[in-house]
Amino acid sequence: MVEKHEKHYEDTELYRLRHSTAHVLAQAVMEMFPDETQIAIGPPIKDGFYYDFDLPRSLTPEDLRKLEKRMRQIIAGHHEFVRTFTTVKEAQKQFSDQKYKLEIIQDLFLRYENATTEQPEISFYTHDTFTDLCRGPHLEHTGQINPSGLKLLSVAGAYWRGDESNTMLQRIYGTAWSSADDLKGYLWKLEEAKKRDHRKLGAQLQLFHFSADVGSGLPMFTPKGETVRHLMESYVRDLQTRYGYKHVWTGHLVKEDLYKKSGHYQNYRAAMFPPMIDENITFRLKPMNCPSHMTLFKEMGRHSYRELPLRFAEFATLYRYEKSGELTGLTRVRSLTQDDAHIFCAPTQIESEFGLALQLIQDVLRRYHFSNYRVRLSLRGDGDKYLQDDEKWQRAESALRSALDASGITYYSETGEAAFYGPKADFMAQDVLGREWQLSTIQVDFIQPARLGLTYIGEDGQEHTPVVLHRAVTGSTERFLGVLIEHYDGAFPVWLAPVQAVIIPITDRHLDYCQKLHNNLQAHGLRTEIDTSNDRMNAKIRKAQSQRIPFMLIAGDREQQSNHISVRLRSGEELKSQTLEQFLALTQEAMASGK
RNA sequence: GCCCUCGUAGCUCAGGUGGCAGAGCACACCCUUGGUAAGGGUGAGGUCAUGGGUUCAAAUCCCAUCGAGGGCUCCA
């Protein structure tokens, strides 16, 4: 299928509403700090808007309340948004005391001067006492903003133009909707996301911990957490084996020189842990696998075209030096386990290999209940972060495009999102709350194999450079687990649940019977526990429910006498009395279906 | 890394204008032996993140460090 373009947010009513609300906020802020407010930019964003200010002091939550109140007054004034066109000179005069606006005007001027002979089109939007340099579009008047559909959410620091060498501004985030109900719905979603936060659930379900003693961004997994990790990894490992992948292992340390050859050192150094120096050899903790896999390919001797495609996969723990302020739970860590693969193939095999990788990814996403996802073709943008070799970039891009087209999948493209060595197809999956995560990726690389001197002998008896497809399915085990916890709200499907069934004796005299059940179920490969606490049954059920355990097996006199178990599902449904065989069949079915 | 907010028992959080450290849950023990989401009692548990400063006196005020959270172009 061909490339798809989506309707632009810029053309929607909500976009105008939020843009206009941002202007109203700016007015309120300027009134709060007359003559001391420097305004920067204030665009609409997904679900809301922000506006950046340079202010004499830090804003407090109390300030936000006051600003919101003042905004409602301004809205009630039904002030018209009036657009006026002007020249660079006039704009500079109007904003003579606004240094950020002057910078923007200067940029607009330069951009046009370089591009065309036309005059830059500069416009103002004015409402009430406030005028902003702005291209719009806006609502007709402030009265069109629903005062009960807006809320200021937070203050955060933000560098002018996102550049850390610039001034730190104060950014006010807000949200605006056309109705109070929409606002309520949005706030509910935020609440729900908070409840499902994997950091919170991870502690509640006892899956993982961080410790200041070990270091930030370095998660440790409990027995339960490691059970889930192991299940996730062996699932993909088995699937990969069936898809013809070979698993390899390449360790944790690599000589820095290798990364100079591959190009990672130049492009990636800031994200590597500092070097370890042993006399005259400098090592780095491995931040990615590609150079190691490619080196392994080389060391394995001469390769014939008959061996290709050769698919190397590894669950490798990598170390990346993320900035301290960027660490977040399991989604942004310093040690991560990538389910990485590199497929060495001939250029003619790209399409079929891409198709195979795509199929594998679709299997995996389905298994994890991600039914909505879209594919982004990530292309090179401007800038020096990409390895320079136009010919190879072009070949890679057209190979990827035709592979995508041949696969029949719908995709959209975005420039500036490529890896530094080649274009990517990224899989953006939506979770149950509609949030989008970049999970899987397939990348086409003509550059690194050449830089590292990989070859194979072709049919013609000559040396050729193989193409390498980089491929990750779940990305990193840690991050994917974090996403899964939120996607499932902690209720893992039966095949993935660290504890699949908890056996609940009604009284202590049923413990022996429970032990027998436990042994039997374990012998059938089920992960079960007995709740031997002296809580009463109700409390044990409550505990199991809050742990999201799929099956609760209640055993009392009746069950013991009839050699049955009473089964309760975490949905609250009671299946009552079952034989062990019936229950085992039930679990088999649940695991096979992935539910 | 930078800005803002925060750090009190294993967890969730009170307290705090400077004057004896608090609750619920979890944990241990005892009673209770129960039929599908919390039975009752008793007890143990804290260098109030760490280090320094101000003070007669610091969990409380100040500084630093460590850690956590919200952010750091979705470009007028």
XYZ file of C-alpha atoms (C1' of nucleotides) in Angstrom:
671
model
C 0.000 0.000 0.000
C 1.139 3.546 -0.504
C 2.113 6.216 1.892
C -0.687 7.735 3.871
C -1.133 11.319 4.991
C -3.254 12.200 7.967
C -5.467 15.201 8.543
C -3.500 18.041 10.013
C -4.139 19.109 13.561
C -3.429 22.663 12.393
C -6.697 22.654 10.456
C -8.886 21.725 13.397
C -11.104 23.824 15.617
C -9.299 22.527 18.718
C -6.001 23.802 17.381
C -7.381 27.327 17.048
C -9.031 27.107 20.449
C -5.779 26.121 22.135
C -3.726 28.644 20.251
C -6.095 31.411 21.298
C -6.142 30.176 24.881
C -2.344 30.408 24.919
C -2.611 34.074 23.928
C -5.089 34.724 26.708
C -2.654 33.106 29.140
C 0.154 35.328 27.883
C -1.987 38.394 28.482
C -2.727 37.281 32.035
C 0.951 36.673 32.732
C 1.949 40.064 31.345
C -0.580 41.683 33.613
C 0.843 39.803 36.574
C 4.365 41.052 35.856
C 3.936 44.340 33.983
C 7.109 45.462 32.181
C 8.977 42.423 33.481
C 7.576 39.688 31.279
C 9.534 38.471 28.295
C 7.293 36.306 26.157
C 8.743 33.549 24.005
C 6.524 31.114 22.140
C 3.135 29.599 22.900
C 1.965 26.914 20.491
C -0.874 24.403 20.710
C 0.341 20.886 21.423
C -1.291 17.499 21.602
C -4.150 17.804 24.126
C -3.392 21.404 25.020
C -0.921 24.217 24.748
C 1.996 25.871 26.481
C 3.531 29.291 26.644
C 7.134 30.087 27.588
C 8.040 33.139 29.655
C 11.104 34.757 31.103
C 9.935 36.126 34.454
C 11.480 37.901 37.461
C 10.614 35.016 39.790
C 9.501 31.386 39.819
C 5.808 30.730 39.440
C 3.924 28.906 42.159
C 0.794 26.735 41.996
C -0.994 29.680 43.583
C 0.043 31.832 40.605
C -1.525 29.293 38.265
C -4.835 29.563 40.105
C -4.730 33.347 39.864
C -3.808 33.253 36.190
C -6.599 30.830 35.423
C -9.079 33.100 37.165
C -7.878 36.116 35.242
C -8.072 34.149 31.981
C -11.744 33.474 32.606
C -12.331 37.213 33.057
C -10.542 37.957 29.791
C -12.552 35.281 28.011
C -15.782 36.789 29.284
C -14.831 40.068 27.589
C -15.501 38.531 24.152
C -12.453 40.302 22.743
C -11.993 39.914 19.039
C -8.809 38.368 17.622
C -7.647 40.813 14.983
C -4.944 39.964 12.516
C -2.793 42.704 11.029
C 0.016 42.387 8.531
C 3.150 44.353 8.954
C 6.757 44.816 7.921
C 9.915 43.640 9.623
C 10.725 47.164 10.711
C 7.343 47.750 12.293
C 7.434 44.390 13.985
C 10.826 45.207 15.465
C 9.463 48.487 16.717
C 6.388 46.904 18.236
C 8.479 44.318 20.085
C 11.508 46.486 20.783
C 11.561 45.384 24.436
C 10.821 41.707 23.719
C 14.144 40.045 23.033
C 12.794 36.616 22.089
C 10.298 38.085 19.661
C 13.076 40.168 18.115
C 15.060 36.979 17.584
C 12.113 35.338 15.872
C 11.571 38.373 13.645
C 15.248 38.350 12.739
C 15.008 34.666 11.798
C 11.950 35.242 9.662
C 13.740 38.036 7.921
C 16.859 35.958 7.248
C 14.904 32.956 6.086
C 13.084 34.990 3.470
C 16.105 36.933 2.376
C 17.936 33.714 1.634
C 15.027 32.009 -0.043
C 13.205 34.510 -2.221
C 12.965 38.119 -3.131
C 9.498 38.362 -1.608
C 8.907 40.296 1.552
C 8.418 38.110 4.589
C 4.787 37.998 5.606
C 4.689 39.041 9.218
C 1.465 39.257 11.120
C 0.198 40.214 14.546
C -2.787 38.908 16.378
C -4.328 41.301 18.841
C -7.079 40.755 21.372
C -7.942 43.101 24.220
C -4.634 44.604 25.401
C -2.410 41.825 24.099
C -0.599 41.629 20.780
C 1.520 38.708 19.723
C 3.669 38.023 16.746
C 1.745 35.125 15.306
C 0.740 33.474 12.078
C -2.449 32.071 13.559
C -4.997 30.799 12.971
C -7.185 31.896 15.870
C -10.793 31.944 16.965
C -12.893 34.974 16.151
C -13.123 36.213 19.721
C -12.213 35.121 23.249
C -15.848 34.340 23.969
C -15.477 31.221 21.854
C -13.194 29.757 24.488
C -15.211 27.659 26.901
C -14.151 28.818 30.385
C -15.103 25.471 31.886
C -13.102 23.570 29.288
C -9.730 24.984 30.239
C -7.198 24.274 32.955
C -3.607 25.256 33.645
C -1.712 22.106 34.513
C 1.885 22.731 35.477
C 4.977 24.888 35.329
C 8.223 23.474 34.007
C 11.610 24.730 32.987
C 12.301 24.853 29.269
C 15.321 26.184 27.440
C 14.756 28.890 24.870
C 14.556 26.956 21.605
C 15.257 23.716 23.466
C 18.964 24.473 23.559
C 20.642 23.936 26.883
C 23.108 26.721 26.232
C 20.198 29.182 26.181
C 18.267 30.826 29.005
C 15.966 28.616 31.032
C 12.413 29.864 30.623
C 9.309 29.016 32.593
C 6.799 27.039 30.626
C 3.165 26.942 31.647
C 1.309 23.905 30.377
C -2.431 24.097 29.970
C -5.212 22.210 28.330
C -8.343 23.471 26.597
C -11.380 21.660 25.245
C -14.603 22.757 23.680
C -16.692 21.347 26.521
C -16.396 20.718 30.235
C -17.102 17.058 29.533
C -14.159 16.791 27.165
C -11.937 18.374 29.795
C -13.258 15.944 32.364
C -12.579 13.050 30.033
C -9.039 14.212 29.472
C -8.346 14.699 33.171
C -9.812 11.255 33.822
C -7.374 9.811 31.316
C -4.495 11.523 33.110
C -5.706 10.065 36.410
C -6.080 6.627 34.896
C -2.569 6.828 33.476
C -1.297 7.738 36.929
C -3.038 4.749 38.461
C -1.513 2.456 35.881
C 1.938 3.984 36.177
C 4.361 1.072 35.941
C 6.528 2.529 38.698
C 3.603 2.366 41.074
C 2.338 -1.009 39.908
C 5.877 -2.376 39.779
C 6.176 -1.789 43.512
C 2.656 -2.973 44.269
C 3.094 -6.171 42.290
C 6.660 -6.541 43.547
C 8.325 -6.750 40.170
C 11.365 -4.484 40.379
C 13.210 -1.924 42.457
C 15.700 0.858 42.077
C 18.214 1.614 44.770
C 20.350 4.653 45.419
C 23.037 2.199 46.528
C 23.175 0.541 43.122
C 22.704 3.720 41.139
C 19.955 5.560 39.357
C 18.599 4.132 36.156
C 19.812 0.640 37.084
C 16.750 -1.507 37.823
C 16.858 -4.722 39.833
C 14.221 -7.377 39.324
C 12.591 -9.417 42.055
C 11.864 -13.138 41.565
C 8.471 -12.185 40.150
C 9.883 -9.508 37.878
C 12.594 -11.810 36.609
C 9.992 -14.489 35.944
C 8.179 -12.097 33.635
C 11.413 -10.974 31.963
C 12.416 -14.547 31.392
C 9.044 -15.447 29.900
C 9.150 -12.436 27.608
C 12.623 -13.263 26.412
C 12.095 -16.956 25.908
C 8.931 -16.261 23.973
C 10.776 -14.056 21.492
C 13.784 -16.358 21.517
C 11.690 -19.380 20.551
C 9.846 -17.412 17.920
C 13.108 -16.156 16.457
C 14.481 -19.662 16.340
C 11.428 -20.724 14.391
C 11.999 -17.793 12.052
C 15.512 -18.997 11.326
C 17.495 -16.709 13.625
C 20.715 -17.881 15.308
C 21.375 -16.611 18.803
C 24.788 -15.252 19.653
C 26.409 -13.683 22.689
C 28.894 -10.826 22.593
C 29.468 -9.742 26.177
C 29.520 -6.358 27.857
C 32.867 -4.701 27.117
C 34.273 -3.594 23.813
C 37.423 -1.733 22.818
C 36.653 1.867 22.083
C 38.483 1.674 18.753
C 35.728 -0.482 17.320
C 33.235 2.332 17.872
C 35.554 4.739 16.110
C 35.507 2.449 13.085
C 31.752 1.960 13.147
C 30.996 5.633 13.551
C 29.282 5.259 16.903
C 32.062 7.053 18.752
C 31.549 10.215 16.752
C 27.775 10.078 16.910
C 27.114 8.440 20.199
C 29.923 9.266 22.566
C 27.805 11.391 24.910
C 25.478 8.454 25.468
C 28.281 6.049 26.401
C 29.532 5.449 29.912
C 32.972 6.957 30.488
C 35.908 4.865 29.282
C 37.694 2.198 31.282
C 41.393 2.377 30.693
C 43.729 -0.568 31.154
C 47.281 0.570 30.337
C 47.002 1.537 26.667
C 43.728 -0.155 25.920
C 40.503 1.785 26.337
C 37.267 -0.119 26.843
C 33.669 0.965 26.801
C 30.591 -0.653 28.205
C 28.673 -1.846 25.191
C 25.956 0.694 24.253
C 24.782 -1.220 21.164
C 25.405 -4.550 19.472
C 25.822 -3.835 15.804
C 29.627 -3.483 15.769
C 29.994 -6.626 17.875
C 27.688 -8.683 15.687
C 29.405 -7.451 12.558
C 32.804 -8.228 14.015
C 31.617 -11.710 14.945
C 30.411 -12.168 11.376
C 33.886 -11.245 10.179
C 35.700 -13.507 12.628
C 33.644 -16.506 11.568
C 35.662 -16.630 8.353
C 34.838 -16.323 4.701
C 31.121 -16.286 4.008
C 29.521 -17.647 0.893
C 26.390 -16.124 -0.611
C 24.890 -19.539 0.103
C 24.980 -18.807 3.864
C 22.923 -15.661 3.484
C 20.718 -14.469 4.911
C 22.427 -14.967 8.237
C 20.346 -13.759 11.163
C 22.098 -13.018 14.450
C 19.972 -12.357 17.506
C 21.002 -11.527 21.053
C 19.382 -10.503 24.298
C 22.169 -8.203 25.242
C 22.365 -5.985 28.277
C 23.591 -2.613 27.123
C 24.672 0.419 29.092
C 23.783 3.907 28.032
C 24.662 7.055 29.859
C 21.317 8.828 29.885
C 21.407 12.256 31.464
C 20.392 12.040 35.115
C 17.340 14.207 34.586
C 16.090 12.035 31.751
C 15.773 8.797 33.673
C 12.193 7.632 34.173
C 11.199 4.318 35.709
C 11.754 1.446 33.317
C 11.051 3.513 30.228
C 14.361 5.374 30.364
C 17.164 3.475 32.094
C 20.939 3.183 31.971
C 21.075 -0.583 31.704
C 18.732 -2.205 29.248
C 18.358 -5.558 27.586
C 17.759 -5.231 23.900
C 16.195 -7.972 21.836
C 18.458 -7.091 19.017
C 19.053 -8.825 15.714
C 21.218 -8.190 12.698
C 20.394 -9.826 9.425
C 23.272 -10.112 6.984
C 21.957 -10.462 3.471
C 22.529 -9.746 -0.178
C 20.880 -6.613 -1.589
C 18.434 -8.786 -3.511
C 17.225 -10.327 -0.259
C 16.230 -7.100 1.464
C 12.577 -7.262 0.481
C 11.982 -10.841 1.547
C 13.965 -10.373 4.779
C 12.048 -7.235 5.558
C 8.823 -9.124 4.969
C 9.902 -11.883 7.311
C 10.922 -9.452 10.045
C 7.629 -7.656 9.600
C 5.732 -10.897 10.033
C 7.646 -11.718 13.190
C 6.946 -8.276 14.611
C 3.258 -8.623 13.825
C 3.182 -12.002 15.585
C 4.753 -10.486 18.668
C 2.572 -7.385 18.804
C -0.528 -9.536 18.471
C 0.673 -11.832 21.235
C 1.010 -8.822 23.541
C -2.417 -7.437 22.599
C -1.245 -4.443 20.621
C -3.846 -4.361 17.902
C -3.378 -0.727 16.907
C -0.092 0.339 15.515
C 1.217 2.384 12.649
C 4.454 2.291 10.806
C 6.668 5.303 10.476
C 9.254 5.464 7.739
C 11.999 7.445 9.445
C 14.182 9.308 7.020
C 17.342 11.336 7.162
C 16.986 15.051 7.806
C 19.439 17.906 7.640
C 22.334 18.097 9.995
C 25.631 16.410 10.569
C 24.395 13.596 12.761
C 24.148 11.268 9.773
C 27.072 9.434 8.232
C 27.759 10.976 4.858
C 27.358 8.686 1.887
C 24.529 9.900 -0.300
C 24.642 6.997 -2.699
C 24.245 4.411 0.067
C 21.548 6.426 1.818
C 19.598 6.580 -1.379
C 19.918 2.851 -1.997
C 18.884 2.113 1.573
C 15.886 4.405 1.397
C 14.585 3.059 -1.875
C 15.152 -0.523 -0.713
C 13.190 0.185 2.460
C 10.412 1.917 0.579
C 9.969 -0.889 -1.889
C 10.080 -3.449 0.916
C 7.357 -1.500 2.723
C 5.312 -1.196 -0.468
C 5.735 -4.894 -1.207
C 4.563 -5.808 2.286
C 1.292 -4.004 1.765
C 1.445 -2.224 5.105
C 0.307 1.361 5.503
C 2.966 3.806 6.595
C 3.790 7.474 6.842
C 7.172 9.109 6.586
C 8.980 11.573 8.781
C 12.317 13.192 8.162
C 14.965 13.618 10.823
C 14.058 10.382 12.612
C 16.530 8.037 10.909
C 19.395 6.280 12.669
C 22.743 7.861 11.926
C 23.659 4.974 9.602
C 20.382 4.440 7.775
C 16.605 4.845 7.418
C 14.195 2.930 9.670
C 10.698 1.521 9.703
C 9.453 2.173 13.232
C 6.393 0.557 14.719
C 4.334 2.934 16.827
C 1.938 0.921 18.939
C -1.030 2.322 20.813
C -1.766 1.110 24.316
C -5.253 0.821 25.791
C -5.172 4.467 26.866
C -4.373 5.532 23.319
C -0.801 6.519 24.086
C 1.701 5.771 21.382
C 4.989 3.949 21.985
C 7.773 3.275 19.573
C 8.440 -0.423 20.050
C 9.723 -2.397 17.096
C 12.073 -1.182 14.432
C 13.619 -2.446 11.205
C 16.567 -0.531 9.801
C 18.456 -0.842 6.556
C 22.187 -0.291 6.791
C 24.511 -0.091 3.795
C 27.080 1.973 5.632
C 28.413 0.143 8.676
C 29.087 -3.171 6.874
C 31.287 -1.266 4.479
C 33.043 0.710 7.223
C 33.788 -2.457 9.145
C 34.923 -4.324 6.047
C 32.333 -7.109 5.930
C 32.311 -9.265 2.840
C 30.857 -12.393 1.382
C 31.769 -14.242 -1.774
C 29.082 -13.993 -4.400
C 28.049 -16.359 -7.135
C 30.539 -14.597 -9.357
C 33.415 -15.535 -7.059
C 33.970 -11.885 -6.151
C 33.834 -10.178 -2.749
C 30.663 -8.226 -2.010
C 29.535 -6.132 0.931
C 26.452 -7.514 2.642
C 23.539 -5.333 3.645
C 22.607 -5.443 7.317
C 19.057 -5.145 8.574
C 18.938 -4.055 12.210
C 15.817 -5.284 13.891
C 14.360 -5.047 17.392
C 10.927 -6.391 18.258
C 10.178 -5.370 21.798
C 13.010 -2.837 21.870
C 14.298 -3.356 25.371
C 12.922 -5.876 27.818
C 12.846 -3.268 30.582
C 11.019 -0.591 28.670
C 8.657 -3.050 27.040
C 7.810 -4.500 30.435
C 7.047 -0.986 31.659
C 4.733 -0.430 28.709
C 3.092 -3.822 29.234
C 2.407 -3.164 32.903
C 0.542 0.003 31.933
C -1.143 -1.586 28.924
C -2.481 -4.469 31.047
C -2.974 -2.400 34.188
C -0.770 -5.020 35.849
C -3.069 -7.907 34.878
C -0.661 -9.978 32.808
C -2.131 -12.578 30.489
C -1.995 -16.066 31.937
C 1.086 -17.135 29.985
C 3.015 -14.128 31.317
C 1.687 -13.827 34.866
C 4.456 -14.369 37.431
C 1.961 -16.206 39.624
C -0.759 -17.868 37.609
C -2.834 -19.314 40.412
C -2.982 -18.847 44.141
C -4.379 -21.692 46.198
C -6.507 -20.501 49.079
C -7.224 -22.930 51.915
C -10.371 -22.082 53.830
C -8.949 -23.369 57.077
C -5.615 -24.760 58.152
C -6.905 -28.310 58.031
C -7.064 -27.966 54.234
C -3.369 -27.171 53.952
C -2.355 -30.726 53.126
C -4.889 -30.896 50.349
C -3.645 -27.537 49.048
C -0.071 -28.749 49.121
C -1.089 -31.735 47.018
C -2.826 -29.441 44.516
C 0.181 -27.187 44.449
C 2.584 -30.069 43.728
C 0.324 -31.415 41.047
C -0.096 -28.072 39.292
C 3.601 -27.310 39.499
C 4.333 -30.692 37.952
C 2.170 -29.532 35.055
C 4.314 -26.445 34.706
C 1.989 -23.964 36.360
C 3.298 -21.175 38.577
C 1.272 -21.466 41.749
C 1.443 -20.342 45.361
C -0.431 -21.319 48.491
C -1.682 -18.544 50.736
C -0.829 -19.970 54.146
C -1.387 -16.760 56.075
C -3.912 -16.869 58.880
C -6.105 -14.304 57.169
C -9.603 -15.402 56.460
C -10.579 -16.413 52.982
C -12.081 -13.040 52.091
C -8.852 -11.273 52.871
C -6.864 -13.788 50.858
C -9.116 -13.211 47.869
C -8.718 -9.500 48.239
C -4.947 -9.856 48.335
C -4.928 -12.077 45.243
C -7.234 -9.658 43.421
C -4.982 -6.710 44.097
C -2.036 -8.775 42.846
C -4.043 -9.401 39.623
C -3.510 -13.165 39.910
C -5.468 -14.842 37.087
C -6.858 -17.803 39.054
C -7.825 -18.180 42.687
C -8.309 -21.785 43.695
C -10.347 -22.108 46.846
C -10.187 -25.364 48.760
C -12.363 -26.254 51.738
C -14.187 -29.300 53.024
C -16.415 -29.653 49.992
C -13.515 -29.541 47.557
C -11.364 -31.856 49.606
C -14.090 -34.474 49.871
C -14.959 -34.393 46.190
C -11.347 -33.894 45.101
C -12.295 -30.665 43.310
C -11.285 -27.012 43.462
C -13.451 -23.935 43.408
C -12.101 -21.566 40.743
C -12.462 -17.802 40.863
C -11.211 -15.600 38.037
C -9.694 -12.171 38.635
C -12.659 -10.709 36.750
C -14.683 -11.743 39.813
C -16.373 -14.538 37.938
C -16.756 -17.763 39.940
C -16.420 -21.016 38.057
C -17.063 -22.943 41.263
C -16.263 -26.591 41.440
C -13.870 -28.091 38.921
C -11.719 -31.162 38.745
C -7.996 -30.610 38.452
C -8.147 -31.884 34.868
C -10.852 -29.382 33.993
C -8.825 -26.588 35.491
C -5.654 -27.647 33.695
C -7.535 -27.669 30.403
C -8.764 -24.184 31.218
C -5.256 -22.883 31.809
C -3.949 -24.584 28.677
C -6.629 -22.878 26.657
C -5.916 -19.499 28.250
C -2.205 -19.794 27.587
C -2.611 -20.940 24.010
C -4.988 -18.090 23.215
C -2.669 -15.594 24.873
C -5.430 -14.273 27.125
C 23.310 18.425 32.887
C 19.571 22.606 33.683
C 14.635 24.730 35.965
C 10.727 23.714 39.457
C 8.632 20.387 43.237
C 9.676 16.628 46.664
C 12.456 13.016 50.258
C 9.286 11.296 57.805
C 8.499 3.177 59.525
C 8.845 -1.977 54.110
C 4.325 0.927 51.557
C 0.706 5.317 51.506
C 0.949 9.684 54.036
C -0.041 13.192 58.653
C 3.008 16.536 61.626
C 6.520 21.024 61.071
C 5.359 29.561 63.391
C 12.325 25.523 66.068
C 10.823 22.494 72.171
C 9.520 14.127 73.751
C 8.224 11.072 66.301
C 2.333 9.934 64.463
C -1.707 7.015 61.680
C -3.392 3.257 58.278
C -1.589 -0.879 55.526
C 2.248 -4.552 55.581
C 5.234 -7.519 59.373
C 5.624 -10.777 64.243
C 2.894 -13.157 68.105
C -1.911 -14.521 70.347
C -7.219 -15.361 69.796
C -10.355 -16.656 65.813
C -10.825 -21.847 61.473
C -13.985 -18.859 58.238
C -17.284 -20.281 51.668
C -15.718 -15.806 47.078
C -12.618 -8.181 47.779
C -10.199 -6.267 54.559
C -12.262 -10.842 61.774
C -10.128 -9.090 66.595
C -6.096 -8.068 70.080
C -0.973 -7.235 71.351
C 3.828 -5.973 69.714
C 8.070 -4.772 67.069
C 9.635 -1.199 63.597
C 12.258 5.595 62.359
C 20.058 8.864 62.838
C 12.746 12.355 59.968
C 17.700 10.765 52.549
C 23.167 12.048 53.643
C 26.851 15.746 55.191
C 27.654 20.523 57.057
C 25.864 25.346 59.134
C 22.633 28.790 62.303
C 20.627 28.089 67.445
C 20.319 26.916 74.428
C 17.555 23.553 71.203
C 16.768 21.403 64.131
C 12.519 16.402 61.342
C 11.206 21.800 61.066
C 15.487 27.413 59.065
C 20.121 27.873 55.545
C 23.908 25.478 52.204
C 25.837 21.242 49.708
C 25.419 16.181 48.095
C 22.515 11.866 46.775
C 17.779 10.097 45.135
C 12.621 10.671 43.059
C 8.834 13.344 40.151
C 7.137 17.181 36.270
C 9.587 19.416 32.163
C 13.740 21.069 28.643
C 11.101 23.297 19.965
C 4.927 19.370 19.003
C 8.974 25.789 16.590
C 5.936 33.141 15.485
